[in-house]
JSON list of C-alpha atoms in Angstrom, two decimals:
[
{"chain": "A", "resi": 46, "resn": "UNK", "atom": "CA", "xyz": [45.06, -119.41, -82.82]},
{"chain": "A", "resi": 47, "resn": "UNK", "atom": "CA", "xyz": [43.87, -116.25, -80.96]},
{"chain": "A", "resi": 48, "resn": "UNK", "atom": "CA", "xyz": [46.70, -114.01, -80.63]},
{"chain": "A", "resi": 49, "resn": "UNK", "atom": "CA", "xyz": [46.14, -111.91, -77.22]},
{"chain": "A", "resi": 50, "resn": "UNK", "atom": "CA", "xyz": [48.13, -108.46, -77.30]},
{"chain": "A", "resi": 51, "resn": "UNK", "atom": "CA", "xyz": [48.98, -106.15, -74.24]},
{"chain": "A", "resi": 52, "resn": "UNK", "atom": "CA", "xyz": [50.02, -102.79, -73.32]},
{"chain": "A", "resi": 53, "resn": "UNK", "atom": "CA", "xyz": [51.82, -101.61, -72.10]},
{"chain": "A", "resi": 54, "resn": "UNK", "atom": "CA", "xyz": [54.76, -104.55, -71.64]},
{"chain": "A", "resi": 55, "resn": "UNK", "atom": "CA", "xyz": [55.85, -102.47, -68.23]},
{"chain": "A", "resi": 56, "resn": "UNK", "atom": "CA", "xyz": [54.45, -99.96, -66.20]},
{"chain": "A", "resi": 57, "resn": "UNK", "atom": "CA", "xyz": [55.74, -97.86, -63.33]},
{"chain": "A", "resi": 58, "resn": "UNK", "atom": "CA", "xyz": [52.94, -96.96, -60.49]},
{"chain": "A", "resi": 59, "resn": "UNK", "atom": "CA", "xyz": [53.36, -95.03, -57.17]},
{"chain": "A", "resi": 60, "resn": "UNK", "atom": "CA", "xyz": [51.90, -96.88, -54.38]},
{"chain": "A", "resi": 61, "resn": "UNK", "atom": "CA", "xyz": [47.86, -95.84, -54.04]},
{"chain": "A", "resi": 62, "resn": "UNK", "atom": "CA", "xyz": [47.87, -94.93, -57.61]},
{"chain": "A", "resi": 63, "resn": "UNK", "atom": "CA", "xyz": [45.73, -95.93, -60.43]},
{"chain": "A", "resi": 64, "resn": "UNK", "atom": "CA", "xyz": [46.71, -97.79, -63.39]},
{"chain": "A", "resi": 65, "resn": "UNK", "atom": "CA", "xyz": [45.47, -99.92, -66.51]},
{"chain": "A", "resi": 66, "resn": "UNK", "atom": "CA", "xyz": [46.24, -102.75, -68.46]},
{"chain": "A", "resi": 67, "resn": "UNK", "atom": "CA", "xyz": [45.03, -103.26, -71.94]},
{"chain": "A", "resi": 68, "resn": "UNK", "atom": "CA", "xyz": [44.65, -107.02, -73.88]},
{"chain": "A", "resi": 69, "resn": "UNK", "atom": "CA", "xyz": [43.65, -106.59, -77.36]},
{"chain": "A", "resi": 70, "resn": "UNK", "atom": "CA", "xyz": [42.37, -109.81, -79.24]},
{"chain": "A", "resi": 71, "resn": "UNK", "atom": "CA", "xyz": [43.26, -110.94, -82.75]},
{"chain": "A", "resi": 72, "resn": "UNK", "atom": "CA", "xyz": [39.24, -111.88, -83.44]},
{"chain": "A", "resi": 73, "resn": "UNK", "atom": "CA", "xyz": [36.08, -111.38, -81.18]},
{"chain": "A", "resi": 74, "resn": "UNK", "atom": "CA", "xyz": [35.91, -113.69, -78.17]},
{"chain": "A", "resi": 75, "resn": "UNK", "atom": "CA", "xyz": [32.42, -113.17, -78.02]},
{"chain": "A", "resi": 76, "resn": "UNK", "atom": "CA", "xyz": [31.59, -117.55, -77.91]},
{"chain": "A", "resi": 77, "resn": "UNK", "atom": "CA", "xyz": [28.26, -118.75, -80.05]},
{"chain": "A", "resi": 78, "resn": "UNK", "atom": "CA", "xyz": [26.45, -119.51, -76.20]},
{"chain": "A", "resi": 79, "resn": "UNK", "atom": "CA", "xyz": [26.97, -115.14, -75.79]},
{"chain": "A", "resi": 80, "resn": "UNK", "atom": "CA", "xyz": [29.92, -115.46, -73.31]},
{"chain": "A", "resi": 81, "resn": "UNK", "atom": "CA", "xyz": [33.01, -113.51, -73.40]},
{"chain": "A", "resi": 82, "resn": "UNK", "atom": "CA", "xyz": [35.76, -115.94, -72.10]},
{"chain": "A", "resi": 83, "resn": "UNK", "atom": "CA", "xyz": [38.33, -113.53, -71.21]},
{"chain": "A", "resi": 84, "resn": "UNK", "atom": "CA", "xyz": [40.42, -113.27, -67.74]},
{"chain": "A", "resi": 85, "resn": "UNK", "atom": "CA", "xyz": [43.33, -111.97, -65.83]},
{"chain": "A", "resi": 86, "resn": "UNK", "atom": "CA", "xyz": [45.57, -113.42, -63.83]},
{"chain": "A", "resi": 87, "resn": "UNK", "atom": "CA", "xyz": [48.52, -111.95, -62.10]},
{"chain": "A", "resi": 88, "resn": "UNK", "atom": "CA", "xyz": [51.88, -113.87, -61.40]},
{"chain": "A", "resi": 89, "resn": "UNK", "atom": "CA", "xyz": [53.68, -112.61, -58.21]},
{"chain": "A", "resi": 90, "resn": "UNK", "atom": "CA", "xyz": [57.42, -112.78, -58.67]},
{"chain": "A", "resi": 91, "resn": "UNK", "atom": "CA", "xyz": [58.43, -116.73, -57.89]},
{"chain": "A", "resi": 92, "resn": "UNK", "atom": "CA", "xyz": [55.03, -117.70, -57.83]},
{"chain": "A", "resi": 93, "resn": "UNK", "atom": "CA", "xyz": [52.68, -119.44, -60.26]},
{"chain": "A", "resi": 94, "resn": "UNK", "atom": "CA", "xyz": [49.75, -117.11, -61.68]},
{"chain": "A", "resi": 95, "resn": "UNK", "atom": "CA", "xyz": [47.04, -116.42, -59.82]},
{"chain": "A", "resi": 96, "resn": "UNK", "atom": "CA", "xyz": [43.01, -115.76, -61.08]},
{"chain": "A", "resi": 97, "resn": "UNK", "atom": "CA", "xyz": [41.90, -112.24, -60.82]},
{"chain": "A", "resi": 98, "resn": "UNK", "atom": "CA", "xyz": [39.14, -111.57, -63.22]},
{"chain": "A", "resi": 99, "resn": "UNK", "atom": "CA", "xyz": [36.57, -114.21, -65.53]},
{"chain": "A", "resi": 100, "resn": "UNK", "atom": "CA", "xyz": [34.27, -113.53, -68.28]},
{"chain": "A", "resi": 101, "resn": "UNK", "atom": "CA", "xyz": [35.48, -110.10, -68.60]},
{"chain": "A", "resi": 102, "resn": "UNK", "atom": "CA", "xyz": [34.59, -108.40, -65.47]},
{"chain": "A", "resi": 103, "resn": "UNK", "atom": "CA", "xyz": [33.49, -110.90, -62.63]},
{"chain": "A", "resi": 104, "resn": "UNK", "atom": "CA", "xyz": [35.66, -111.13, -59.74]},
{"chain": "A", "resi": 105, "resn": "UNK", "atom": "CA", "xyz": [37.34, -114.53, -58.95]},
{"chain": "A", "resi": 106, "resn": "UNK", "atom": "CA", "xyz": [36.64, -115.72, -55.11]},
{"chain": "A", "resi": 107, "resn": "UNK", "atom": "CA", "xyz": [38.46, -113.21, -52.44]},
{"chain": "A", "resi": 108, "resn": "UNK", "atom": "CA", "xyz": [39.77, -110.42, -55.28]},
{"chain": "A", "resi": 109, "resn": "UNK", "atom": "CA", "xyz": [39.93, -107.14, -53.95]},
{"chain": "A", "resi": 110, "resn": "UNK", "atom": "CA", "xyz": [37.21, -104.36, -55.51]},
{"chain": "A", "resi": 111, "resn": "UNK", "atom": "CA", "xyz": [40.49, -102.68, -56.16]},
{"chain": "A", "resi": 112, "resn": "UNK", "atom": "CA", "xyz": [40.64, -104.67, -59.64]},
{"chain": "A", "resi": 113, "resn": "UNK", "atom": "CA", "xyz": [37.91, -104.66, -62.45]},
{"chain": "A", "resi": 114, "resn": "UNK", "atom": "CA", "xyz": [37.82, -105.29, -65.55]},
{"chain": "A", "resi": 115, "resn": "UNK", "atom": "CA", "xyz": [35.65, -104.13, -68.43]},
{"chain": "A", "resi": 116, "resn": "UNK", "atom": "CA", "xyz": [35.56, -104.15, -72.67]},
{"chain": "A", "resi": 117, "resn": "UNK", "atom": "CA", "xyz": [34.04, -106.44, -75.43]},
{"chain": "A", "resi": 118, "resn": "UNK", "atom": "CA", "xyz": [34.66, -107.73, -78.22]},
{"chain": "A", "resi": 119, "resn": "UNK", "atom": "CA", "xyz": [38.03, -107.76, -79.04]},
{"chain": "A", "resi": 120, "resn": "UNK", "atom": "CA", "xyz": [38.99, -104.91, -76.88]},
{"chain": "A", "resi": 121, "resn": "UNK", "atom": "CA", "xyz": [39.51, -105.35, -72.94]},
{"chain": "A", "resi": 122, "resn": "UNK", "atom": "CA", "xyz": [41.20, -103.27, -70.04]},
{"chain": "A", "resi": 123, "resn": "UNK", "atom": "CA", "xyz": [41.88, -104.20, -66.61]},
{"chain": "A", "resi": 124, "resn": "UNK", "atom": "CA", "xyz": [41.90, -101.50, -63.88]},
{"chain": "A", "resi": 125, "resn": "UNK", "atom": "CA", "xyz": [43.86, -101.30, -60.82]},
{"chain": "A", "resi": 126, "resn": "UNK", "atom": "CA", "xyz": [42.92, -98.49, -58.06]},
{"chain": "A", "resi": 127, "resn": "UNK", "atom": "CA", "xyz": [44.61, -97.90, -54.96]},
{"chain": "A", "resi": 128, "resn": "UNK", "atom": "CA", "xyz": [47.70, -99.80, -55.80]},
{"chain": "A", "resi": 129, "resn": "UNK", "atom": "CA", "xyz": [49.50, -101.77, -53.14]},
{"chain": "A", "resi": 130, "resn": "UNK", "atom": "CA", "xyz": [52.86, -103.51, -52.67]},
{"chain": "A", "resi": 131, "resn": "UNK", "atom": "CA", "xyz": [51.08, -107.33, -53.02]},
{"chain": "A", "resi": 132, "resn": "UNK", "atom": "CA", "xyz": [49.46, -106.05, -56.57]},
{"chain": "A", "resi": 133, "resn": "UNK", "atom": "CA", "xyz": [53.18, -106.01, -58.13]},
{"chain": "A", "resi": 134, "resn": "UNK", "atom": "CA", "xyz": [53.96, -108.30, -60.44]},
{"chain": "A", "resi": 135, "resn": "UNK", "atom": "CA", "xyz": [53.31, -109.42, -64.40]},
{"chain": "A", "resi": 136, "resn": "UNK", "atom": "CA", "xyz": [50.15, -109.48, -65.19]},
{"chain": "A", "resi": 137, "resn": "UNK", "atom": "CA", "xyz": [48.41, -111.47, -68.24]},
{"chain": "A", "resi": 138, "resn": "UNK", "atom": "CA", "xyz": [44.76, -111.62, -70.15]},
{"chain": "A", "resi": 139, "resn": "UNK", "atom": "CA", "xyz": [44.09, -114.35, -71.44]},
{"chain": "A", "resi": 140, "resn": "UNK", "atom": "CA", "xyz": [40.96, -116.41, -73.60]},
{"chain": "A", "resi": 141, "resn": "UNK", "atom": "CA", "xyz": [39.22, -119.72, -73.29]},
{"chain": "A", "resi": 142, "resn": "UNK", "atom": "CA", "xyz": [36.63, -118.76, -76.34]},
{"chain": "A", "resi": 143, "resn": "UNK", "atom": "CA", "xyz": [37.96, -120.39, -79.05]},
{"chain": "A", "resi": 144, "resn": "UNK", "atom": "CA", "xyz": [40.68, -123.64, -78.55]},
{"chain": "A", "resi": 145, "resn": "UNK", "atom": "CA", "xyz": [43.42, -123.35, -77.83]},
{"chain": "A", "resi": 146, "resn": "UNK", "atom": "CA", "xyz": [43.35, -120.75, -74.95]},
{"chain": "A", "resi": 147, "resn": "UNK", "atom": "CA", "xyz": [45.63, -118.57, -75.13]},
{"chain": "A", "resi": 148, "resn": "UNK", "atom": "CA", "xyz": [47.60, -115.79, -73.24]},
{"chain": "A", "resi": 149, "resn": "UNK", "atom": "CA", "xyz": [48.85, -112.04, -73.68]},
{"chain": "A", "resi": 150, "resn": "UNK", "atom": "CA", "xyz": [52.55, -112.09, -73.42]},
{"chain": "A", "resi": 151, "resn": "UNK", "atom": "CA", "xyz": [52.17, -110.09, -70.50]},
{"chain": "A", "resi": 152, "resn": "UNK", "atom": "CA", "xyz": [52.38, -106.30, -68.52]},
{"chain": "A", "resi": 153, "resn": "UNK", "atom": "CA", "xyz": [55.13, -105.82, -65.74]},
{"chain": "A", "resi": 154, "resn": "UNK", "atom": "CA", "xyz": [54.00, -104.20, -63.08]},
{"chain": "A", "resi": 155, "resn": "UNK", "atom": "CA", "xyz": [56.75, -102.57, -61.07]},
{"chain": "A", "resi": 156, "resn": "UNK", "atom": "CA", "xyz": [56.90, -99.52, -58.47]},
{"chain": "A", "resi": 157, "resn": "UNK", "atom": "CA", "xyz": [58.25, -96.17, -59.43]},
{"chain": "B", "resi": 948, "resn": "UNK", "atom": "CA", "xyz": [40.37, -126.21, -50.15]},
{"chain": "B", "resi": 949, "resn": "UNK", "atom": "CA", "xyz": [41.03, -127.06, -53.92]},
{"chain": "B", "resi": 950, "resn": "UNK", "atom": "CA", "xyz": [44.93, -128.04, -53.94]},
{"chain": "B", "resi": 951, "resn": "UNK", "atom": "CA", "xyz": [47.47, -129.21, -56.73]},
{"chain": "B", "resi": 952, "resn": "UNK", "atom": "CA", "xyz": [50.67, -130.01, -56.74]},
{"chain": "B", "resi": 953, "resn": "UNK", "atom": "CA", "xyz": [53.23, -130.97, -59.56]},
{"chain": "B", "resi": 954, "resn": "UNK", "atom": "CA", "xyz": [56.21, -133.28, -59.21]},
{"chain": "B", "resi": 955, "resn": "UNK", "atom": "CA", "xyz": [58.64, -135.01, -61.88]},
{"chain": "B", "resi": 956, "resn": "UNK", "atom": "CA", "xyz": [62.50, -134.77, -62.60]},
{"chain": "B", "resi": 957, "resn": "UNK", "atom": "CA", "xyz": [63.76, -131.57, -62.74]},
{"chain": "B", "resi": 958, "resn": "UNK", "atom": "CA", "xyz": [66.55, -132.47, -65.29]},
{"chain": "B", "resi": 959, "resn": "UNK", "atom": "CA", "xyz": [65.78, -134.58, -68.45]},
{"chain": "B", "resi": 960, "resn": "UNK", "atom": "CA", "xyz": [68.44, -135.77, -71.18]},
{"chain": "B", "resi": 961, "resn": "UNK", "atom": "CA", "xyz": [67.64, -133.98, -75.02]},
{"chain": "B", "resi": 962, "resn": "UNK", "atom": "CA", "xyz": [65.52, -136.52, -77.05]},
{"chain": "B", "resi": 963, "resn": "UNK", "atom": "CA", "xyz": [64.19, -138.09, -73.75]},
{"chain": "B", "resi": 964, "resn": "UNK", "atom": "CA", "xyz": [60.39, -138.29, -72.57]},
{"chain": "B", "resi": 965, "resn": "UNK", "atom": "CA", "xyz": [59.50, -135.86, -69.60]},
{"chain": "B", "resi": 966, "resn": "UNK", "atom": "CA", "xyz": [56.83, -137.43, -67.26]},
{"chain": "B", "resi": 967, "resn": "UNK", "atom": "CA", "xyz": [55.30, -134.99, -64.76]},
{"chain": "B", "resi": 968, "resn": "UNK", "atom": "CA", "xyz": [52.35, -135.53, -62.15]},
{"chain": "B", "resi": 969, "resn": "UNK", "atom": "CA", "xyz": [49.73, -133.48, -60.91]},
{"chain": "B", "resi": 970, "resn": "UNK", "atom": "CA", "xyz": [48.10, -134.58, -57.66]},
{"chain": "B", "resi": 971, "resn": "UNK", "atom": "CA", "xyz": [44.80, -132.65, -56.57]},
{"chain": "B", "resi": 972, "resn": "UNK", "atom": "CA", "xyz": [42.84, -132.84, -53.43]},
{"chain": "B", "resi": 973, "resn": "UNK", "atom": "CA", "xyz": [39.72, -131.08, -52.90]},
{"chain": "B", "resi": 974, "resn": "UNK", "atom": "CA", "xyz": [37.87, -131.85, -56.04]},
{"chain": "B", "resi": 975, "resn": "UNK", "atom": "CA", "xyz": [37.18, -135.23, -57.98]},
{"chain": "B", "resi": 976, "resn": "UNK", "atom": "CA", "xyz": [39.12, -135.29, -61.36]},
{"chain": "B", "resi": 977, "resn": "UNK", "atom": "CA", "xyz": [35.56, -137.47, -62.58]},
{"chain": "B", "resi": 978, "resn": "UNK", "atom": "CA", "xyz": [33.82, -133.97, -62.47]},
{"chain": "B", "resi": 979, "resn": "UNK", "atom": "CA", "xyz": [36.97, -131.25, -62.98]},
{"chain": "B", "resi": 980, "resn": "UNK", "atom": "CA", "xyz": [38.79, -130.61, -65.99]},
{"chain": "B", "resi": 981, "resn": "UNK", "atom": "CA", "xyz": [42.56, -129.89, -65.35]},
{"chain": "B", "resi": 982, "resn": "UNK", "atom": "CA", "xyz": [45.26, -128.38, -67.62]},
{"chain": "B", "resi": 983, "resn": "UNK", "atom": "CA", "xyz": [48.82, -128.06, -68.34]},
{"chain": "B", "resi": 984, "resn": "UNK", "atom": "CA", "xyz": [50.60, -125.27, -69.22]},
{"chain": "B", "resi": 985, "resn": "UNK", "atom": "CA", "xyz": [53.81, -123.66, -69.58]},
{"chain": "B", "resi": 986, "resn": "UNK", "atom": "CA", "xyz": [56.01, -120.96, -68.81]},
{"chain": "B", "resi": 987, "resn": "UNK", "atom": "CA", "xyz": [59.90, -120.76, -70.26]},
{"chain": "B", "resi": 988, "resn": "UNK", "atom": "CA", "xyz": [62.20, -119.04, -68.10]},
{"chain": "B", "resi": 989, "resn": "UNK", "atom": "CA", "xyz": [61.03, -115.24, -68.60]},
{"chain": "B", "resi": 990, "resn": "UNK", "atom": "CA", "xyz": [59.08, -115.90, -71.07]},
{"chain": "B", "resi": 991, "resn": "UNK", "atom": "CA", "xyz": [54.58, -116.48, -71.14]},
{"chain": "B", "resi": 992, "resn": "UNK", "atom": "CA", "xyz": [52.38, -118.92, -70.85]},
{"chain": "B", "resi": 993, "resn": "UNK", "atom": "CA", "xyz": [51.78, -121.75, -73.21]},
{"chain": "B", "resi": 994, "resn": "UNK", "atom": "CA", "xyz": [48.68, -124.35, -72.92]},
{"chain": "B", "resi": 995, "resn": "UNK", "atom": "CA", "xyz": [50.43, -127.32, -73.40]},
{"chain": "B", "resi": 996, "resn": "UNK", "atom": "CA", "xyz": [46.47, -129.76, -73.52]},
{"chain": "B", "resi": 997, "resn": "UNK", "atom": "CA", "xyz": [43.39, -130.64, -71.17]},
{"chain": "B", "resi": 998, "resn": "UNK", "atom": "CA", "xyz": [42.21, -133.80, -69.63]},
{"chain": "B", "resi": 999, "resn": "UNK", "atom": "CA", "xyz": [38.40, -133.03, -69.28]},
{"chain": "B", "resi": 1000, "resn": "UNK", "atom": "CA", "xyz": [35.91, -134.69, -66.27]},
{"chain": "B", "resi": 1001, "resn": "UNK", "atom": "CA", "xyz": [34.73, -136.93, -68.61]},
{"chain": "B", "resi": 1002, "resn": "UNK", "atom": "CA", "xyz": [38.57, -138.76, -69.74]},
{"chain": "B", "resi": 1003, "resn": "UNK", "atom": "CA", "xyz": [39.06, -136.95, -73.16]},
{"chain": "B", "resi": 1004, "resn": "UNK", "atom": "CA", "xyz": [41.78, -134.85, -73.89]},
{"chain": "B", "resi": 1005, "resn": "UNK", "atom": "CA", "xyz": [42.74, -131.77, -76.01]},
{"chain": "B", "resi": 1006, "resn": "UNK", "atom": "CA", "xyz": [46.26, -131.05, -77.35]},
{"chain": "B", "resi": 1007, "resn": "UNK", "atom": "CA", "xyz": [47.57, -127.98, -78.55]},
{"chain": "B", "resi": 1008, "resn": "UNK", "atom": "CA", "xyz": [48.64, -128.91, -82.12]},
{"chain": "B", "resi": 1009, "resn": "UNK", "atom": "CA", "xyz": [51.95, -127.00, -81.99]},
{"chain": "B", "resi": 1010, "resn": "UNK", "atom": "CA", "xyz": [52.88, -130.39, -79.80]},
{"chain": "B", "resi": 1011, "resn": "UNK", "atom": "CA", "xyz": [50.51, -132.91, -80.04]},
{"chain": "B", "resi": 1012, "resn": "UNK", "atom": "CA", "xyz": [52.39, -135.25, -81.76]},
{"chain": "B", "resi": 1013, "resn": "UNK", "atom": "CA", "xyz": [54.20, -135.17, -78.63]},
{"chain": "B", "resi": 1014, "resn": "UNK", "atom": "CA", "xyz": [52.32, -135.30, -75.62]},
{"chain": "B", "resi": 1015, "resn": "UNK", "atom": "CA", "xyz": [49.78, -137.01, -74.26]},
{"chain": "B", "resi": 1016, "resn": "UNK", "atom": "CA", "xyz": [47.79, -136.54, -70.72]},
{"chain": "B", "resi": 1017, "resn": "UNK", "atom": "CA", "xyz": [46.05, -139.05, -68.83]},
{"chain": "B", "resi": 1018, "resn": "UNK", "atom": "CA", "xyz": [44.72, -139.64, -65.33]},
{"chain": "B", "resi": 1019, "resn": "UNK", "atom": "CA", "xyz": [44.56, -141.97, -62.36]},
{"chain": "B", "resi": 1020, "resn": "UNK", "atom": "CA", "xyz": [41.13, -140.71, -60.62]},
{"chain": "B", "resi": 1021, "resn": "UNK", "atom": "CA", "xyz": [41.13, -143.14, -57.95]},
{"chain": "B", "resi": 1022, "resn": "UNK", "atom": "CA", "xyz": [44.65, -141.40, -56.73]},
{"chain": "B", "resi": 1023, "resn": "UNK", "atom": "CA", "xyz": [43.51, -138.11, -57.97]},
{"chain": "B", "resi": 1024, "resn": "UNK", "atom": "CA", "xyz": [46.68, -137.73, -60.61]},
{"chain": "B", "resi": 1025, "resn": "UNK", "atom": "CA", "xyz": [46.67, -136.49, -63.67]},
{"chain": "B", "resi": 1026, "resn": "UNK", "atom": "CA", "xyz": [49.92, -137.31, -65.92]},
{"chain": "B", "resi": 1027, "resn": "UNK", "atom": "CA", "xyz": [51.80, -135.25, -69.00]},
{"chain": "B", "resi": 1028, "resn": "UNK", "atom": "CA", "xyz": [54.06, -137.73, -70.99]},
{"chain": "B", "resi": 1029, "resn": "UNK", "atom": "CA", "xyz": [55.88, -135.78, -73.37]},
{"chain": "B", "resi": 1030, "resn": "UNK", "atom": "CA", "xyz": [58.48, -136.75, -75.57]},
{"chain": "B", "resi": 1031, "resn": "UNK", "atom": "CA", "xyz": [61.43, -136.19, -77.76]},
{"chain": "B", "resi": 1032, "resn": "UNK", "atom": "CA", "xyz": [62.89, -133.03, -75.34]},
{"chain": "B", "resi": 1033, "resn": "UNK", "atom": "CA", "xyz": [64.65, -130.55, -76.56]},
{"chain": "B", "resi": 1034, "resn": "UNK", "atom": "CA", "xyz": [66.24, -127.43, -74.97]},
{"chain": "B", "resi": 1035, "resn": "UNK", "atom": "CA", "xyz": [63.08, -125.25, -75.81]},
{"chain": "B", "resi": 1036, "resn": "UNK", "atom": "CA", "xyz": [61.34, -127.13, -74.06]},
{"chain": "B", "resi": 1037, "resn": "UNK", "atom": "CA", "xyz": [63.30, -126.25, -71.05]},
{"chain": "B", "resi": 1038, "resn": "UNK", "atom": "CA", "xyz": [60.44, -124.49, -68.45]},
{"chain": "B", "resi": 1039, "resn": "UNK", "atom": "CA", "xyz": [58.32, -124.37, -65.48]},
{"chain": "B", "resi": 1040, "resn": "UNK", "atom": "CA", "xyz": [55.58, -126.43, -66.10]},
{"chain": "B", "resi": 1041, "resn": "UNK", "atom": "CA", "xyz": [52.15, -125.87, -64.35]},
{"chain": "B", "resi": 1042, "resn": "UNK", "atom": "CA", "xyz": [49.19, -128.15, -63.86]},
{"chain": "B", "resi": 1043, "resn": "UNK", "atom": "CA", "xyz": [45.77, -125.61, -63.36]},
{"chain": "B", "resi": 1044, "resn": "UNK", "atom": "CA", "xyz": [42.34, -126.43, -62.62]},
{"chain": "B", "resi": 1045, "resn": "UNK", "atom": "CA", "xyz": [40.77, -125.23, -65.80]},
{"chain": "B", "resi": 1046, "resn": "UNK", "atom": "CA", "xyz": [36.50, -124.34, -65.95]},
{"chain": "B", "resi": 1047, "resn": "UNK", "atom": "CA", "xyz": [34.56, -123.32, -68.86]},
{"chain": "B", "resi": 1048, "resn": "UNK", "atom": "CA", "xyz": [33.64, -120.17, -67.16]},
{"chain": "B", "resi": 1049, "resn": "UNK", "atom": "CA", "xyz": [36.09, -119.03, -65.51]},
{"chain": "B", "resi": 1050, "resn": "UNK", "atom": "CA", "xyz": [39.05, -120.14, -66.92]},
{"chain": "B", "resi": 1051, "resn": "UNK", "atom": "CA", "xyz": [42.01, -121.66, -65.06]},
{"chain": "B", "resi": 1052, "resn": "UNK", "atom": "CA", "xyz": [40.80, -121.13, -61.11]},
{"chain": "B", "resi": 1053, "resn": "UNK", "atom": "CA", "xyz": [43.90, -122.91, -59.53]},
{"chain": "B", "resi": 1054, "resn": "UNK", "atom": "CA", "xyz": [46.97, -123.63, -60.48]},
{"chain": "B", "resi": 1055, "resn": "UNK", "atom": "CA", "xyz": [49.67, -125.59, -58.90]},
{"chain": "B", "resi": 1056, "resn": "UNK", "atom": "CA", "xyz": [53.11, -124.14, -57.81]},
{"chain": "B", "resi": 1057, "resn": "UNK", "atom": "CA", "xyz": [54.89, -125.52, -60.71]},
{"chain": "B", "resi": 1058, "resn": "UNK", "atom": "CA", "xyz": [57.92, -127.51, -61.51]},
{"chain": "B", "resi": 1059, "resn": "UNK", "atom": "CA", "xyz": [60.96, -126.41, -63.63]},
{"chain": "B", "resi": 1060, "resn": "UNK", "atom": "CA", "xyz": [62.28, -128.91, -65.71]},
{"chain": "B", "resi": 1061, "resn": "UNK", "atom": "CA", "xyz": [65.64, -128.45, -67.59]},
{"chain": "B", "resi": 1062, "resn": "UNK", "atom": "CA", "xyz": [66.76, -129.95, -70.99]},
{"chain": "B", "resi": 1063, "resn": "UNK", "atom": "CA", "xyz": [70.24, -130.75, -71.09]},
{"chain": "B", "resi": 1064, "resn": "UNK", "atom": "CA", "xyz": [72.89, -133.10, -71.36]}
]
């Protein structure tokens, strides 16, 4: 199986500030069709996750330009800019290139 | 809008089978794939399998000996039967809307399901 790594496992953010989230893949996801099957999704505390980013960098339906996400390969980061009080919460990469999909174990996003 | 919802017994006996449903509106199981997954308490996320548009499935082999999905599309349901519980497998367990291309789009709100005696 894929084995999806994060950094950091927390991180501490002022609110308006700028952070990023990096997921770190055990091989390429780069699939045999040319797509890169890698998202984010953020879980808000008590809540189930939630999809913020597909195929690397494409925003799902109704994300905020606040959050993008960039990187190939095996190597992918997921900015956050102008941080608000709604963006806290754990947030996870994770792949649908090769079966099974599989997930990052996850960054904690918490207010300093 | 696309909706789903889990439901099942939130307390199952060790060694017993959990059965869990997932109930969708807003999109036709006969041409959406949906997925289970789950999430131990504090813990990440684990695919569990897939029931795809077309009726096959997909297991993930760490417990596919124990599980199988299926699906009533004229109720819009999907089903997880797992069995042979044990107290790892205590967790909230999600049902998601899962597409090739963008992964898993919606998800449901979950339901927690405790192994113990």
């Amino acid at each position: 199986d894929v084995v999806m790594t994060q950094t950091p496992v927390s991180l501490s953010v002022s609110l308006g500030g700028q952070v990023s989230i990096s997921c770190r893949s055990s091989q390429s996801l780069v699939h045999n069709n040319g797509n890169t099957y890698l998202s984010w999704y953020l879980q808000k505390p008590g809540q189930s996750p939630q999809l913020l980013i597909y195929k690397v960098s494409n925003r799902f339906s109704g994300i905020s330009d606040r959050f993008s996400g960039s990187g190939s390969g095996t190597d992918f980061t997921l900015k956050i800019s102008r941080v608000e009080p709604d963006d806290l919460g754990v947030y996870y990469c994770g792949q649908g290139t090769q079966y099974p999909p599989t997930f990052g174990a996850g960054t904690k996003l918490e207010l300093k | 809008q696309v909706q789903l919802k889990e439901s099942g017994p939130g307390l199952v006996q060790p060694s017993q089978t959990l059965s869990l449903t997932c109930t969708v509106s807003g999109l036709s199981l006969t041409s959406n794939s949906v997925s289970w997954i789950r999430q131990p308490p504090g813990k990440g996320l684990e695919w569990m399998g897939v029931i795809w548009s077309n009726g096959g499935t997909d297991y993930n082999s760490a417990i596919k000996s124990r599980l199988s999905i299926s699906r009533d599309t004229s109720k819009s349901q999907v089903f997880l039967k797992m069995n042979s519980l044990q107290t790892e497998d205590t967790a909230m367990y999600f049902c998601a809307r899962i597409r090739i291309t963008t992964g898993f789009d919606y998800w449901g709100q979950g339901v927690m399901v405790t192994v113990s005696s």
